[in-house]
mmCIF file of C-alpha atoms in Angstrom:
data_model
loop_
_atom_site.group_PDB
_atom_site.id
_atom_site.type_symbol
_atom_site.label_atom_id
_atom_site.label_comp_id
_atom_site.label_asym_id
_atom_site.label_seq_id
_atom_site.Cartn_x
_atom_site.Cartn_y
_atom_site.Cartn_z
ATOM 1 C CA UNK A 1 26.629 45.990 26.367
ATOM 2 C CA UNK A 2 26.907 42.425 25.392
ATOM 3 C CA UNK A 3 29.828 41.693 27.311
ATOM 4 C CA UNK A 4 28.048 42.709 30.437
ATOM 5 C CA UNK A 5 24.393 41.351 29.893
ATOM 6 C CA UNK A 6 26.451 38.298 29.513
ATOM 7 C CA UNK A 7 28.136 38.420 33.093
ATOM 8 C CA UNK A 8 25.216 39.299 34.589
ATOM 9 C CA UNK A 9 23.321 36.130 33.121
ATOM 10 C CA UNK A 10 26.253 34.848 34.731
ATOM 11 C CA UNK A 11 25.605 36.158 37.976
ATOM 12 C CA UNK A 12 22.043 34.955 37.991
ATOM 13 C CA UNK A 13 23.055 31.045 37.920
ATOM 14 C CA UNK A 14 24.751 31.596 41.756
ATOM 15 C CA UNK A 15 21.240 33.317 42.510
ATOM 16 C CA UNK A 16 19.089 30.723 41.071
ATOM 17 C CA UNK A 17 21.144 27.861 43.114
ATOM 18 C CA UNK A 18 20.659 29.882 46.748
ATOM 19 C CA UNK A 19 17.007 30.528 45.630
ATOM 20 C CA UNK A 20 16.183 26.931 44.812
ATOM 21 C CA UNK A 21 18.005 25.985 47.858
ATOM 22 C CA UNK A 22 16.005 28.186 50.315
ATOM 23 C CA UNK A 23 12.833 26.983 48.352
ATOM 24 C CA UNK A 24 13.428 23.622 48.835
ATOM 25 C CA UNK A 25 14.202 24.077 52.919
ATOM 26 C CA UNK A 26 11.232 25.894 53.025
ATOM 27 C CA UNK A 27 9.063 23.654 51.501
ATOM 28 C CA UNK A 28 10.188 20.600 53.960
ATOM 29 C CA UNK A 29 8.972 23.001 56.917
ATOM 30 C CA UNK A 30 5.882 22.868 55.310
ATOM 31 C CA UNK A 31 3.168 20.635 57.359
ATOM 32 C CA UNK A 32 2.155 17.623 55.927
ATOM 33 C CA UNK A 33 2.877 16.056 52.070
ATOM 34 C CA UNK A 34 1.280 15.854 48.991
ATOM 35 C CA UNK A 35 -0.131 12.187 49.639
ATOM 36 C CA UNK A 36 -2.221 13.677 53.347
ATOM 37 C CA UNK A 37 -4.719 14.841 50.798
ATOM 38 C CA UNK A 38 -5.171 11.065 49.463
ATOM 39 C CA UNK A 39 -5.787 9.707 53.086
ATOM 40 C CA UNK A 40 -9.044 8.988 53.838
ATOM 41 C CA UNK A 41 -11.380 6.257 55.725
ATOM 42 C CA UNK A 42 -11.233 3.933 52.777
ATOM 43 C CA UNK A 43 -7.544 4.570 51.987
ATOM 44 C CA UNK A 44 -4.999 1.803 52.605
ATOM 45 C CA UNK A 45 -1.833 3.320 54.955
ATOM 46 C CA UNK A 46 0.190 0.738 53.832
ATOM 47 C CA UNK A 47 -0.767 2.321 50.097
ATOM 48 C CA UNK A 48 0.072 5.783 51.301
ATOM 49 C CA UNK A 49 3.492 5.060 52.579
ATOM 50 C CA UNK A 50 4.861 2.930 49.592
ATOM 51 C CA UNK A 51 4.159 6.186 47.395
ATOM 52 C CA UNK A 52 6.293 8.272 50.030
ATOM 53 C CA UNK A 53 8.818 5.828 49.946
ATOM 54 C CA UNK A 54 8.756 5.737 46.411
ATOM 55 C CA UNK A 55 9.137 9.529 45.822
ATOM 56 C CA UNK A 56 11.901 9.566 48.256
ATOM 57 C CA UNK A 57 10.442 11.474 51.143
ATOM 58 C CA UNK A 58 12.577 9.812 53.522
ATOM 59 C CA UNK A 59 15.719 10.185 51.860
ATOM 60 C CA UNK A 60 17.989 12.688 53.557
ATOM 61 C CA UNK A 61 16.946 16.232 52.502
ATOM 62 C CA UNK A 62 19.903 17.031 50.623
ATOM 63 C CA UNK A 63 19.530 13.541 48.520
ATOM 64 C CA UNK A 64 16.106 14.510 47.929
ATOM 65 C CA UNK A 65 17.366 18.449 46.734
ATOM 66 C CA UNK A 66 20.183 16.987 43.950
ATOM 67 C CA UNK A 67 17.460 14.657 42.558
ATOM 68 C CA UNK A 68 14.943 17.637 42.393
ATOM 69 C CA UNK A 69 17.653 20.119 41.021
ATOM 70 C CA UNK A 70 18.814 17.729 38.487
ATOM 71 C CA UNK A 71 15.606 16.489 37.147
ATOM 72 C CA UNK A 72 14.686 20.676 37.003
ATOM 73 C CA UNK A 73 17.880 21.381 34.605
ATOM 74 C CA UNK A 74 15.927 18.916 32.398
ATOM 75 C CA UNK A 75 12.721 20.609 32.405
ATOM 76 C CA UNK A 76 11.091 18.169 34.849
ATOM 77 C CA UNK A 77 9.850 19.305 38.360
ATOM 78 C CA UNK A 78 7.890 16.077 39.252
ATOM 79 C CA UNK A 79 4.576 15.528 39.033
ATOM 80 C CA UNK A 80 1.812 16.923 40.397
ATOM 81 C CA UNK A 81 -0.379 14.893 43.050
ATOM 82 C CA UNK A 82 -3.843 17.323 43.428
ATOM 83 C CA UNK A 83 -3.601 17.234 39.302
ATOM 84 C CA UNK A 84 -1.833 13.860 38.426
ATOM 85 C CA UNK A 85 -0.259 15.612 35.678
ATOM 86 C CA UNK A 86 3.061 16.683 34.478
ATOM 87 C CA UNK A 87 3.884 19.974 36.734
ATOM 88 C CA UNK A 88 5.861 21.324 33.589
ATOM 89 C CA UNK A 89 2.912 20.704 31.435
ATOM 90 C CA UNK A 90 0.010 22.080 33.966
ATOM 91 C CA UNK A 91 2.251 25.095 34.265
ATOM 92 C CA UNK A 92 2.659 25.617 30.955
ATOM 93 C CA UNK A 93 -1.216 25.454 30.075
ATOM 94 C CA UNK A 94 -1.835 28.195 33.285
ATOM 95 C CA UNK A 95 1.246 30.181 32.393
ATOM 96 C CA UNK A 96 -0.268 30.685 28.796
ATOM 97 C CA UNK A 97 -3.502 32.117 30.602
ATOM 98 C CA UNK A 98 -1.486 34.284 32.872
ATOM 99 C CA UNK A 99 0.724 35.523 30.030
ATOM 100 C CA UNK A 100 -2.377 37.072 27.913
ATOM 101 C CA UNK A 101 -3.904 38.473 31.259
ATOM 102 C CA UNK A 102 -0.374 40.038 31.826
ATOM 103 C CA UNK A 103 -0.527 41.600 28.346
ATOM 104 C CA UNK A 104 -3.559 43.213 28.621
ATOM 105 C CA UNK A 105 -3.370 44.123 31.857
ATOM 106 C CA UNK A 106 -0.096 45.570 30.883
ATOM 107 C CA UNK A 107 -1.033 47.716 27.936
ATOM 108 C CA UNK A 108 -4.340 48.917 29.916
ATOM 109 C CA UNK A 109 -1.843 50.329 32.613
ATOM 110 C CA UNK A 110 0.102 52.199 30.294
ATOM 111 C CA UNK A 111 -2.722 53.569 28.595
ATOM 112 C CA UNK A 112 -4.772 54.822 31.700
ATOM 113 C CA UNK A 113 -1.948 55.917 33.447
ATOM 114 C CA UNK A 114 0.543 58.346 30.836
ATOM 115 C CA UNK A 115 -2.391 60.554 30.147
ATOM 116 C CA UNK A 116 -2.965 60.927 33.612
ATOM 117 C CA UNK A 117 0.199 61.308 35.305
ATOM 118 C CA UNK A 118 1.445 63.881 32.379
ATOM 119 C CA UNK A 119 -2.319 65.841 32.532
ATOM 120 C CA UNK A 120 -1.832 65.774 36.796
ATOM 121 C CA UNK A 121 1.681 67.269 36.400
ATOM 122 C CA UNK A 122 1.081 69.873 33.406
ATOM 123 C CA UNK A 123 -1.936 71.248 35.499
ATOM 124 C CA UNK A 124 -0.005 71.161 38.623
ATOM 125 C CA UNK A 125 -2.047 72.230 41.897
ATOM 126 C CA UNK A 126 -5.535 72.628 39.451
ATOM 127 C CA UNK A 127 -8.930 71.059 40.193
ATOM 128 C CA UNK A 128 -7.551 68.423 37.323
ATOM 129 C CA UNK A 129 -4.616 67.922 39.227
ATOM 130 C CA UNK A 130 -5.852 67.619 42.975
ATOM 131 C CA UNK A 131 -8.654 64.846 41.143
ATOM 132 C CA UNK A 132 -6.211 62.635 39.731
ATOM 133 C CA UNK A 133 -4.110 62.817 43.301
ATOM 134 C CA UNK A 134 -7.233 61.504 45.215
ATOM 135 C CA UNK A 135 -8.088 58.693 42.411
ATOM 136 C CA UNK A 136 -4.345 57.673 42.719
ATOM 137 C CA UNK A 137 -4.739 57.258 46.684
ATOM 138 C CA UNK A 138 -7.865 55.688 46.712
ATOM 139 C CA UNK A 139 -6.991 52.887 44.429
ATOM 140 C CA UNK A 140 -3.689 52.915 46.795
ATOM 141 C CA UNK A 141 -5.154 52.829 49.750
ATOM 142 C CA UNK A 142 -7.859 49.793 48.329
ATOM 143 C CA UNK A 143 -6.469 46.121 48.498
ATOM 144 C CA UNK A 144 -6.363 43.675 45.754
ATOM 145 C CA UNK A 145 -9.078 41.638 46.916
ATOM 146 C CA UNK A 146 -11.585 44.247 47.747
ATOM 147 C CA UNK A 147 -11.351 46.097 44.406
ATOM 148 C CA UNK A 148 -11.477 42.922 42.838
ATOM 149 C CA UNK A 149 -14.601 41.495 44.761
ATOM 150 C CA UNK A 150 -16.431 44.621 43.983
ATOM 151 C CA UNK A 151 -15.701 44.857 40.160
ATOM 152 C CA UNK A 152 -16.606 41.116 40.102
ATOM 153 C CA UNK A 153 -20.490 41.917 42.060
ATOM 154 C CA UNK A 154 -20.904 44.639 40.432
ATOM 155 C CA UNK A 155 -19.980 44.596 36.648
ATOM 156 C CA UNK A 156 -20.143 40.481 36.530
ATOM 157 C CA UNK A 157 -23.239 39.721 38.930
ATOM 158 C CA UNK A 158 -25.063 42.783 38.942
ATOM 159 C CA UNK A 159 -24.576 44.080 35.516
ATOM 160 C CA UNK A 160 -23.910 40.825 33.641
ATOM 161 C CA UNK A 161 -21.309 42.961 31.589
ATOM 162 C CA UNK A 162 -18.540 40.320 31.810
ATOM 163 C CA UNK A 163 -18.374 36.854 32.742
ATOM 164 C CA UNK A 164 -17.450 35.750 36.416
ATOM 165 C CA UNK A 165 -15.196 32.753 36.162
ATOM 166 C CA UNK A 166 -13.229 30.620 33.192
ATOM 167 C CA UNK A 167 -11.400 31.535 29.922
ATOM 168 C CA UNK A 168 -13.279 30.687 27.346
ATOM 169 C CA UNK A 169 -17.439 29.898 26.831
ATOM 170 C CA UNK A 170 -17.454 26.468 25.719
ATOM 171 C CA UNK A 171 -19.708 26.916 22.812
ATOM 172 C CA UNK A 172 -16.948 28.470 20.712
ATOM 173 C CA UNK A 173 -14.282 26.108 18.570
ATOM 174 C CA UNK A 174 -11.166 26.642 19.230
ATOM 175 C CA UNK A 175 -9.501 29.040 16.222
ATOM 176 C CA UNK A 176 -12.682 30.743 15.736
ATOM 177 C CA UNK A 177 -13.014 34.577 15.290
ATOM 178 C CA UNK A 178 -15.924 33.844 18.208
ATOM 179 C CA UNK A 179 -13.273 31.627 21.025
ATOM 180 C CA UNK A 180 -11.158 34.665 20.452
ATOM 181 C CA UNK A 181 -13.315 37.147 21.216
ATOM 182 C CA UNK A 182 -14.649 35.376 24.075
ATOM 183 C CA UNK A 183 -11.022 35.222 25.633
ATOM 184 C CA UNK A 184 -10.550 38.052 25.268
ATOM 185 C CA UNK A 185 -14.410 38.873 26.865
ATOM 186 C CA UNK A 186 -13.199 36.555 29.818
ATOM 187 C CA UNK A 187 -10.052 37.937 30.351
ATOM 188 C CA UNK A 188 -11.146 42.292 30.358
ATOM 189 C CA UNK A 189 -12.718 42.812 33.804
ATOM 190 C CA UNK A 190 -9.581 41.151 35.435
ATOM 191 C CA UNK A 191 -6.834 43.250 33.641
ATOM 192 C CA UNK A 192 -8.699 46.403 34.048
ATOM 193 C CA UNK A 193 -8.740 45.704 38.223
ATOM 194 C CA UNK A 194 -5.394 44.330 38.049
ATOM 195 C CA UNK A 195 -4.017 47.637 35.623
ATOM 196 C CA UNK A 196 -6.495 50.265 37.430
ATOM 197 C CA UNK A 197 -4.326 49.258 40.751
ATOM 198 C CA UNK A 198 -1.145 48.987 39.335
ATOM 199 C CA UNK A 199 -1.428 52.964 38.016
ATOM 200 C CA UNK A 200 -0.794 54.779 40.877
ATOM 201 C CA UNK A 201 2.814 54.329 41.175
ATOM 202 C CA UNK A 202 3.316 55.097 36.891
ATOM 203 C CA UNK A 203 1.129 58.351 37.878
ATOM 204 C CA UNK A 204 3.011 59.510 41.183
ATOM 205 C CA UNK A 205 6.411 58.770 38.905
ATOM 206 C CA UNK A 206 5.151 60.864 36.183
ATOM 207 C CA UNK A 207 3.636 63.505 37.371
ATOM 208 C CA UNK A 208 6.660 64.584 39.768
ATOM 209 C CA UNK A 209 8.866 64.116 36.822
ATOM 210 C CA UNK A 210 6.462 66.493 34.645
ATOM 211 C CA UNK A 211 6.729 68.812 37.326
ATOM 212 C CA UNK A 212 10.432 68.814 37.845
ATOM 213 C CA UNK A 213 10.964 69.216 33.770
ATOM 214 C CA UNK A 214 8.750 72.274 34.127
ATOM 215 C CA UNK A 215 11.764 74.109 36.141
ATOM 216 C CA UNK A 216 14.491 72.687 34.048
ATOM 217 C CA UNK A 217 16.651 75.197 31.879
ATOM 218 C CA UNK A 218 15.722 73.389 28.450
ATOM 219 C CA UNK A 219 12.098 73.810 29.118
ATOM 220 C CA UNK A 220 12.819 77.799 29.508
ATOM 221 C CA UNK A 221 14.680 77.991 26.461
ATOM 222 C CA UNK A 222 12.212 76.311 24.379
ATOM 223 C CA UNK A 223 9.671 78.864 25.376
ATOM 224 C CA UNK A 224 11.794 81.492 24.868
ATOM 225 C CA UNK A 225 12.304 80.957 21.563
ATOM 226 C CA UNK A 226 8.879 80.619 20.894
ATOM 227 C CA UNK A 227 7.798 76.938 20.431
ATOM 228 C CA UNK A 228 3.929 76.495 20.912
ATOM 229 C CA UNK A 229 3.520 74.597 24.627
ATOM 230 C CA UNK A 230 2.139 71.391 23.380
ATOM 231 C CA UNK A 231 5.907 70.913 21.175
ATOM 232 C CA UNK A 232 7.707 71.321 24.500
ATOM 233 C CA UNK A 233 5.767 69.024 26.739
ATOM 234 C CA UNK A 234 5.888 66.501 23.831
ATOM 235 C CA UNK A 235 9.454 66.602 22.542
ATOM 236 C CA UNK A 236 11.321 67.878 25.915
ATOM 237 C CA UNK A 237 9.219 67.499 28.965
ATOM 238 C CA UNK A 238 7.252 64.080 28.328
ATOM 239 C CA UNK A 239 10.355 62.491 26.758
ATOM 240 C CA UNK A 240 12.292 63.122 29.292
ATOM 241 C CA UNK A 241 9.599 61.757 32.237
ATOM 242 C CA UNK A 242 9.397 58.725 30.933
ATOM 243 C CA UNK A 243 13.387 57.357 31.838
ATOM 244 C CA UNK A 244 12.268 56.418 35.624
ATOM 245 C CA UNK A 245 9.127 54.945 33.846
ATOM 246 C CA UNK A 246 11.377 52.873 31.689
ATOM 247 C CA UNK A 247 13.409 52.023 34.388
ATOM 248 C CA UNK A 248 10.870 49.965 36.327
ATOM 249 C CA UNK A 249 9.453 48.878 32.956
ATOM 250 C CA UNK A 250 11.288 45.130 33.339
ATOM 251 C CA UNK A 251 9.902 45.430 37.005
ATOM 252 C CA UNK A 252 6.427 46.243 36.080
ATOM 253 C CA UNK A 253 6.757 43.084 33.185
ATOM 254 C CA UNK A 254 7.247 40.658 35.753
ATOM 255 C CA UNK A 255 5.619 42.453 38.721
ATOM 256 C CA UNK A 256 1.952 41.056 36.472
ATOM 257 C CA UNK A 257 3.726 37.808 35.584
ATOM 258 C CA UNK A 258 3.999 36.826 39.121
ATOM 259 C CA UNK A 259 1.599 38.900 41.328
ATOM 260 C CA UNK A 260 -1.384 38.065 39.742
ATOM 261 C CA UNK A 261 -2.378 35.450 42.793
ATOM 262 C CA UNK A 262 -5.372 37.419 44.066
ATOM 263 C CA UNK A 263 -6.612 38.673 41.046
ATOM 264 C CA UNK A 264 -6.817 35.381 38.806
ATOM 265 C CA UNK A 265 -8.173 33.371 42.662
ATOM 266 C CA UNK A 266 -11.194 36.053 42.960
ATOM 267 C CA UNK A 267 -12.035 35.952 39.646
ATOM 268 C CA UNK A 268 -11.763 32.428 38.993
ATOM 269 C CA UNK A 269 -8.825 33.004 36.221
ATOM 270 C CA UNK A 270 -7.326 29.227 35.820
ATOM 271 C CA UNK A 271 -3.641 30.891 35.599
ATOM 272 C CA UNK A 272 -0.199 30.577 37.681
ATOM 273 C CA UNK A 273 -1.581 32.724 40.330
ATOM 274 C CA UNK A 274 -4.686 30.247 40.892
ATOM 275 C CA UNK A 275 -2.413 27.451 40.524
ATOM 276 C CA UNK A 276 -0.092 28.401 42.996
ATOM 277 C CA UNK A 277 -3.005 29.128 45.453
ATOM 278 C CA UNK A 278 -3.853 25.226 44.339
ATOM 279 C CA UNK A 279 -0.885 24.474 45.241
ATOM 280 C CA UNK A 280 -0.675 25.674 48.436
ATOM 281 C CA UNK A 281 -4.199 24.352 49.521
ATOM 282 C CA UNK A 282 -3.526 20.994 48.550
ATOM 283 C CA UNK A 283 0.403 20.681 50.047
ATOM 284 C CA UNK A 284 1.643 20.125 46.459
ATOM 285 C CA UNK A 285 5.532 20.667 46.395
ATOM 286 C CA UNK A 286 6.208 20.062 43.302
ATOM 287 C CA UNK A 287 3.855 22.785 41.988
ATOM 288 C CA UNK A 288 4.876 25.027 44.971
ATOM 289 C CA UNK A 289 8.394 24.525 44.459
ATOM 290 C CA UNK A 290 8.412 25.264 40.656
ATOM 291 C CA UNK A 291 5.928 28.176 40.718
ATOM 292 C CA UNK A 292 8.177 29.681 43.237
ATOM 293 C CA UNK A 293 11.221 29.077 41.490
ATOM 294 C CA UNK A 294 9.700 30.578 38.254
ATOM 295 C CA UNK A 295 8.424 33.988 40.033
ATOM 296 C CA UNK A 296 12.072 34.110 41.690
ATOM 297 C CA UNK A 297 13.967 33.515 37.883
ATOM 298 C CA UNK A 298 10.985 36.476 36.393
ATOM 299 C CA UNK A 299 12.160 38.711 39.038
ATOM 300 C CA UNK A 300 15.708 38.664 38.427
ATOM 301 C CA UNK A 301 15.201 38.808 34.813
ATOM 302 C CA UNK A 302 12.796 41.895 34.873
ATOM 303 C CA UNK A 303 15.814 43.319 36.980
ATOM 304 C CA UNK A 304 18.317 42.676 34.215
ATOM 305 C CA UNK A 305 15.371 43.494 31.644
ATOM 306 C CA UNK A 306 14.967 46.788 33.578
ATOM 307 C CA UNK A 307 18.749 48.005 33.275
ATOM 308 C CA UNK A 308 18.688 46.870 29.650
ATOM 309 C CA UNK A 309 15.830 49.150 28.784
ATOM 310 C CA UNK A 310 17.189 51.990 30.577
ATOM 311 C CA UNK A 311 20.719 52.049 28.497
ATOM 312 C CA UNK A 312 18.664 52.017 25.609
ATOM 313 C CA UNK A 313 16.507 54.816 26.180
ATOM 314 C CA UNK A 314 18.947 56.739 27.479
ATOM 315 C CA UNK A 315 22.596 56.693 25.922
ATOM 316 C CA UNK A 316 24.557 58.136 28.825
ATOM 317 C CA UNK A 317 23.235 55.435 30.709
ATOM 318 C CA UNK A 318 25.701 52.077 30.740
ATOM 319 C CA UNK A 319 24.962 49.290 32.864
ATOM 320 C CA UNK A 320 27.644 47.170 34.632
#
């Protein structure tokens, strides 16, 4: 297994060059630069174009890539014009933020949607069943933002159950047993919208698994010789399910890492996903072209992560 989680690392290098490649075209087609923020009525052109001129915006563009490739083997992506910081350090401070909202949200998935996907296909075509069907196509068929929007009204504004915006409250002390709890306060409406839409798929997958283990020949013969029902469905049937839940368990890793844009923006969650919005507002390559970068590399690493996971779990499963 080594041998080949090795070659695929491999493999990902060639990926990561065309990635960072198309990113950086892509970015130059964007309109504008980081410095038309800085222009205003006061603001001295002359100013303005010695800082383009001085981060080499009229170099030609494949100058400008093998300075912005080489400084990014080193850990340094530029620096970030909207922030006038670092972009490896303000990523770093968001990406811890999105990391623990990841976590949760993460665990929170798991934990609302096993029960429910093996309970909808044990009970197949009951009352139980046909319920946990609808939830899973409502919450489908709601998008990100409106879910989110209404969680925030109604549980933050209404209800005053959770706080609307931020991390922390800033009468804690950093270390205390009261800053964590408040992070954690901060950060429990947003995973539960973020998990509660990211079920449906982990209940679909598991139920039609359940339901196709119910018909298998193992499952008869462990009723026939007499093992009570809730043995089978735990040491045959739910076993079993879980292998194409394991295989988009790298997937579902980085799927929170990186698509967290709308959630952390509505509820004012100062992560990646606000950052890159940030970004984006403000015409701020660097951060654009890093953040991008970063979501590509978490991708192809939840793929390999994904395979990994899947050998492991199941034996007769190698990956090449």
């Amino acid at each position: 297994m080594w041998k080949t989680i090795i070659r695929r690392v491999l493999v990902m290098i060639p990926q990561l060059f065309v990635l960072s490649l198309l990113i950086f075209i892509m970015a130059k087609f964007m309109p504008g630069d980081p410095f038309t923020g800085l222009i205003t009525p006061e603001t001295d052109p002359s100013r303005v174009e010695e800082l383009r001129i001085k981060a080499g915006f009229y170099d030609p563009w494949y100058v400008q890539y093998v300075n912005w490739i080489g400084n990014a083997f080193q850990g340094d992506f530029g620096r970030s014009y909207t922030f006038n910081v670092p972009v490896s350090n303000l990523i770093g401070d968001r990406a811890l933020n999105t990391l623990w909202l990841s976590l949760l949200s993460f665990f929170l998935l798991y934990l609302i949607a096993i029960p429910l996907g093996v309970l909808s296909g044990r009970f197949h075509d009951t009352f139980l069943d046909k319920s946990i069907v609808f939830y899973s196509f409502i919450v489908y068929a709601i998008p990100t933002f409106v879910l989110g929007l209404i969680n925030l009204f109604f549980f933050g504004y209404e209800l005053g159950w959770f706080p609307t915006s931020g991390t922390v409250d800033i009468k804690y002390d950093s270390g205390t047993g009261g800053y964590l709890w408040s992070k954690f306060y901060h950060i429990l409406l947003p995973a539960i919208t973020y998990a509660l839409l990211a079920t449906t798929g982990v209940i679909q997958y598991l139920r039609t698994e359940v339901i196709d283990s119910k018909s298998m020949d193992y499952v008869r013969t462990a009723k026939s010789k007499g093992i009570p029902i809730n043995k089978v469905y735990s040491r045959h049937i739910f076993r079993n399910s879980l292998l194409p839940i394991a295989a988009f368990l790298g997937f579902t890793i980085t799927g929170l890492l990186t698509g967290s844009v709308f959630i952390e923006t509505i509820f004012g969650y100062p992560g990646m996903g606000q950052l890159f919005i940030q970004a984006i507002s403000g015409r701020d390559y660097s951060v654009i072209t890093a953040l991008v970068m970063l979501f590509g590399f978490l991708t192809l690493l939840g793929s390999l992560l994904s395979d990994i996971i899947m050998s492991i779990v199941d034996p007769r499963i190698r990956i090449d």
